[in-house]
Amino acid sequence: MNFITICENVVKLMVKYWDKFLLTGMGYTLSLAAITVFFGAILGSLIALLRMSKLAPFRWIAAAYTEIIRGTPMLLQLYLFYFGLPMLIPLLNKQQYACVAIALVCNSAAYVSEIIRSGIQAVDQGQTEASRSLGLSQKQTMLSVVLPQAVKNILPALGNEFIMITKDTSLASTFFIGDLMTQCLLIKGATYLTIEPLLIIGIIYFVVTFVLSKVVSAYERRLRRGDIR
């Protein structure tokens, strides 16, 4: 099979399966990535606060969670959550999408917690001390002084996390939940073509992540211009 034939097959598959499979798969992939980043940011914020807590048990629990998640493969975590959660929570039985989403959220939270923690710690300690000397409580200092500055460091990194998660959702195809890689497997099974479906999915992933990366870069430039002013 030569290059021209492959290109012709790619075009034919794009035209034939775009609405039925590829667009649906892209919707599943983007929705799964959005859910992961949104809830991962919430859980990650909680873990980051526990990691910076003055209470040692909280710090140990948060540190252990982060190290375990970051030290084990995501695919292993997907398997454990996919098969283990329905045993613990019967309501999740046959809820493949929910189990995979929860696994991705728990994985992302470990990385997001480090992003948030590093963003908070990047704020000059002198500003915290100055705020406390002016009579602000620790909570007021965190909400009014530290977090607004930390957000400038956190949001671009969260954008990059969204891009990474978008690509990592391809692992969910192991459980056939409807994402782009799942659609690739379905098209491959229907057409008996291997290279062409993979090329199409690769192009879609590249376009999506390229657009997202440009949006994140534009936002980073806007933040830098705000700092200069």
Coordinates of C-alpha atoms in Angstrom, one line a residue:
M1 CA 0.0 0.0 0.0
N2 CA 1.6 3.3 -1.1
F3 CA 1.3 6.8 0.4
I4 CA -1.3 8.0 -2.1
T5 CA -3.6 5.1 -1.3
I6 CA -3.3 5.7 2.4
C7 CA -4.1 9.4 1.9
E8 CA -7.2 8.5 -0.2
N9 CA -8.4 6.0 2.4
V10 CA -7.9 8.7 5.1
V11 CA -10.1 11.1 3.2
K12 CA -12.7 8.5 2.6
L13 CA -12.8 7.4 6.3
M14 CA -13.0 11.1 7.4
V15 CA -16.0 11.7 5.2
K16 CA -17.8 8.5 6.0
Y17 CA -17.2 8.3 9.8
W18 CA -16.9 12.0 10.8
D19 CA -20.4 12.5 12.1
K20 CA -21.2 9.0 13.4
F21 CA -17.9 8.1 15.1
L22 CA -15.2 10.8 15.1
L23 CA -17.3 13.7 16.3
T24 CA -18.9 11.6 19.0
G25 CA -15.5 10.4 20.1
M26 CA -14.2 13.9 20.3
G27 CA -17.1 14.9 22.4
Y28 CA -16.4 12.1 24.9
T29 CA -12.7 12.9 25.0
L30 CA -13.2 16.6 25.6
S31 CA -15.9 16.1 28.2
L32 CA -13.8 13.5 30.0
A33 CA -10.9 15.9 30.0
A34 CA -13.0 18.8 31.2
I35 CA -14.5 16.8 34.1
T36 CA -11.1 15.6 35.1
V37 CA -9.5 19.0 35.2
F38 CA -12.5 20.7 37.0
F39 CA -12.9 18.1 39.7
G40 CA -9.2 17.4 39.8
A41 CA -8.6 21.1 40.5
I42 CA -11.1 21.0 43.4
L43 CA -9.6 17.8 44.9
G44 CA -6.1 19.0 44.2
S45 CA -6.7 22.2 46.0
L46 CA -7.8 20.3 49.1
I47 CA -4.8 18.0 48.9
A48 CA -2.5 21.0 48.5
L49 CA -4.0 22.7 51.6
L50 CA -3.6 19.4 53.6
R51 CA 0.0 19.2 52.3
M52 CA 0.7 22.7 53.8
S53 CA -1.2 22.0 57.0
K54 CA 0.5 22.5 60.3
L55 CA -1.0 19.2 61.5
A56 CA 1.5 16.4 60.7
P57 CA -1.1 13.6 60.1
F58 CA -2.8 15.7 57.4
R59 CA 0.6 16.4 55.7
W60 CA 1.5 12.7 55.8
I61 CA -1.9 11.6 54.3
A62 CA -1.6 14.1 51.5
A63 CA 2.0 13.3 50.8
A64 CA 1.3 9.6 50.8
Y65 CA -1.6 10.0 48.4
T66 CA 0.5 12.2 46.0
E67 CA 3.4 9.9 46.0
I68 CA 1.3 6.7 45.5
I69 CA -0.6 8.2 42.6
R70 CA 2.5 9.8 40.9
G71 CA 4.5 6.6 41.5
T72 CA 2.1 4.1 39.8
P73 CA 1.1 3.9 36.1
M74 CA -2.2 5.6 35.2
L75 CA -3.3 2.5 33.3
L76 CA -3.0 0.4 36.5
Q77 CA -5.1 3.0 38.4
L78 CA -7.7 2.9 35.7
Y79 CA -8.0 -0.9 36.1
L80 CA -8.2 -0.7 39.9
F81 CA -10.9 1.9 39.8
Y82 CA -12.8 0.3 36.9
F83 CA -13.0 -3.1 38.7
G84 CA -12.7 -2.0 42.3
L85 CA -15.2 0.9 42.6
P86 CA -18.3 -1.1 41.6
M87 CA -17.4 -3.5 44.4
L88 CA -17.2 -0.6 47.0
I89 CA -20.1 1.4 45.5
P90 CA -22.8 -0.8 43.9
L91 CA -24.4 2.2 42.3
L92 CA -21.3 2.4 40.0
N93 CA -21.9 -1.1 38.7
K94 CA -21.9 -0.9 34.8
Q95 CA -21.1 2.8 35.0
Q96 CA -17.9 2.5 33.0
Y97 CA -17.7 6.2 32.1
A98 CA -18.1 7.3 35.7
C99 CA -15.4 4.8 37.0
V100 CA -12.9 6.0 34.4
A101 CA -13.7 9.6 35.1
I102 CA -13.2 9.1 38.8
A103 CA -9.9 7.4 38.2
L104 CA -8.7 10.2 36.0
V105 CA -9.8 12.8 38.5
C106 CA -7.9 11.1 41.3
N107 CA -4.8 10.9 39.1
S108 CA -5.0 14.5 38.0
A109 CA -5.6 15.7 41.6
A110 CA -2.2 14.5 42.7
Y111 CA -0.4 16.5 40.0
V112 CA -2.7 19.6 40.3
S113 CA -2.0 19.6 44.1
E114 CA 1.7 20.1 43.4
I115 CA 0.9 22.8 40.9
I116 CA -1.2 24.7 43.4
R117 CA 1.2 24.1 46.2
S118 CA 4.2 25.4 44.2
G119 CA 2.1 28.4 43.0
I120 CA 1.3 29.4 46.6
Q121 CA 4.8 28.9 47.8
A122 CA 6.1 31.0 44.9
V123 CA 4.5 34.1 46.5
D124 CA 7.0 36.1 48.4
Q125 CA 6.8 35.1 52.1
G126 CA 7.4 38.8 53.0
Q127 CA 3.9 39.7 51.7
T128 CA 2.4 37.1 54.1
E129 CA 4.3 38.5 57.0
A130 CA 3.4 42.1 56.1
S131 CA -0.3 41.1 55.9
R132 CA -0.2 39.5 59.3
S133 CA 1.5 42.5 60.7
L134 CA -1.4 44.7 59.5
G135 CA -3.8 42.6 61.5
L136 CA -5.1 40.2 58.8
S137 CA -5.8 36.6 59.9
Q138 CA -4.2 33.6 58.3
K139 CA -7.4 32.9 56.3
Q140 CA -7.7 36.6 55.2
T141 CA -4.1 36.6 54.2
M142 CA -4.5 33.5 52.1
L143 CA -7.7 34.6 50.4
S144 CA -6.9 38.3 49.9
V145 CA -3.1 38.4 49.3
V146 CA -1.6 35.0 48.5
L147 CA -4.2 33.3 46.3
P148 CA -4.8 36.2 43.9
Q149 CA -1.0 36.2 43.1
A150 CA -0.7 32.5 43.1
V151 CA -3.5 32.2 40.5
K152 CA -1.2 33.8 37.9
N153 CA 1.2 30.9 38.3
I154 CA -1.4 28.2 38.7
L155 CA -3.8 28.9 35.8
P156 CA -1.3 28.5 32.9
A157 CA 0.0 25.2 34.5
L158 CA -3.6 24.0 34.8
G159 CA -4.1 24.8 31.1
N160 CA -1.1 22.5 30.4
E161 CA -2.6 19.9 32.6
F162 CA -5.8 20.1 30.6
I163 CA -3.8 19.4 27.4
M164 CA -2.0 16.5 29.0
I165 CA -5.2 15.0 30.3
T166 CA -6.8 15.3 26.8
K167 CA -4.1 13.1 25.5
D168 CA -4.1 10.7 28.5
T169 CA -7.8 10.0 28.0
S170 CA -6.7 7.7 25.2
L171 CA -6.0 5.1 27.8
A172 CA -9.7 5.0 28.5
S173 CA -10.2 3.2 25.2
T174 CA -9.1 0.1 27.1
F175 CA -12.7 0.0 28.5
F176 CA -14.5 1.1 25.3
I177 CA -16.3 4.2 26.8
G178 CA -16.7 6.0 23.5
D179 CA -13.6 8.3 23.3
L180 CA -11.6 8.9 20.2
M181 CA -9.3 5.9 20.6
T182 CA -12.4 3.7 21.1
Q183 CA -13.8 5.1 17.8
C184 CA -10.5 4.3 16.2
L185 CA -10.8 0.7 17.2
L186 CA -14.4 0.5 16.0
I187 CA -13.5 2.0 12.6
K188 CA -10.5 -0.4 12.3
G189 CA -12.8 -3.3 13.0
A190 CA -15.3 -2.2 10.5
T191 CA -12.9 -1.4 7.6
Y192 CA -10.0 -3.8 8.4
L193 CA -7.7 -0.8 8.0
T194 CA -5.0 -0.2 10.6
I195 CA -2.9 2.8 9.6
E196 CA -5.6 5.1 8.3
P197 CA -7.8 5.2 11.5
L198 CA -4.7 5.8 13.6
L199 CA -3.6 8.7 11.3
I200 CA -7.0 10.3 11.6
I201 CA -7.1 10.0 15.3
G202 CA -3.6 11.4 15.5
I203 CA -4.5 14.4 13.4
I204 CA -7.6 15.1 15.6
Y205 CA -5.6 14.9 18.8
F206 CA -2.9 17.1 17.3
V207 CA -5.4 19.8 16.2
V208 CA -7.2 19.8 19.5
T209 CA -4.1 20.0 21.7
F210 CA -2.5 22.5 19.3
V211 CA -5.5 24.8 19.7
L212 CA -5.5 24.4 23.4
S213 CA -1.8 25.1 23.7
K214 CA -2.2 28.3 21.7
V215 CA -5.0 29.4 24.0
V216 CA -2.8 28.7 27.0
S217 CA 0.1 30.5 25.5
A218 CA -2.1 33.6 24.7
Y219 CA -3.3 33.6 28.3
E220 CA 0.3 33.4 29.6
R221 CA 1.3 36.4 27.4
R222 CA -1.7 38.3 28.7
L223 CA -0.6 37.6 32.3
R224 CA 2.9 38.8 31.6
R225 CA 1.7 42.0 30.1
G226 CA -0.4 42.5 33.2
D227 CA 2.7 42.1 35.4
I228 CA 4.6 44.6 33.3
R229 CA 1.9 47.2 33.8

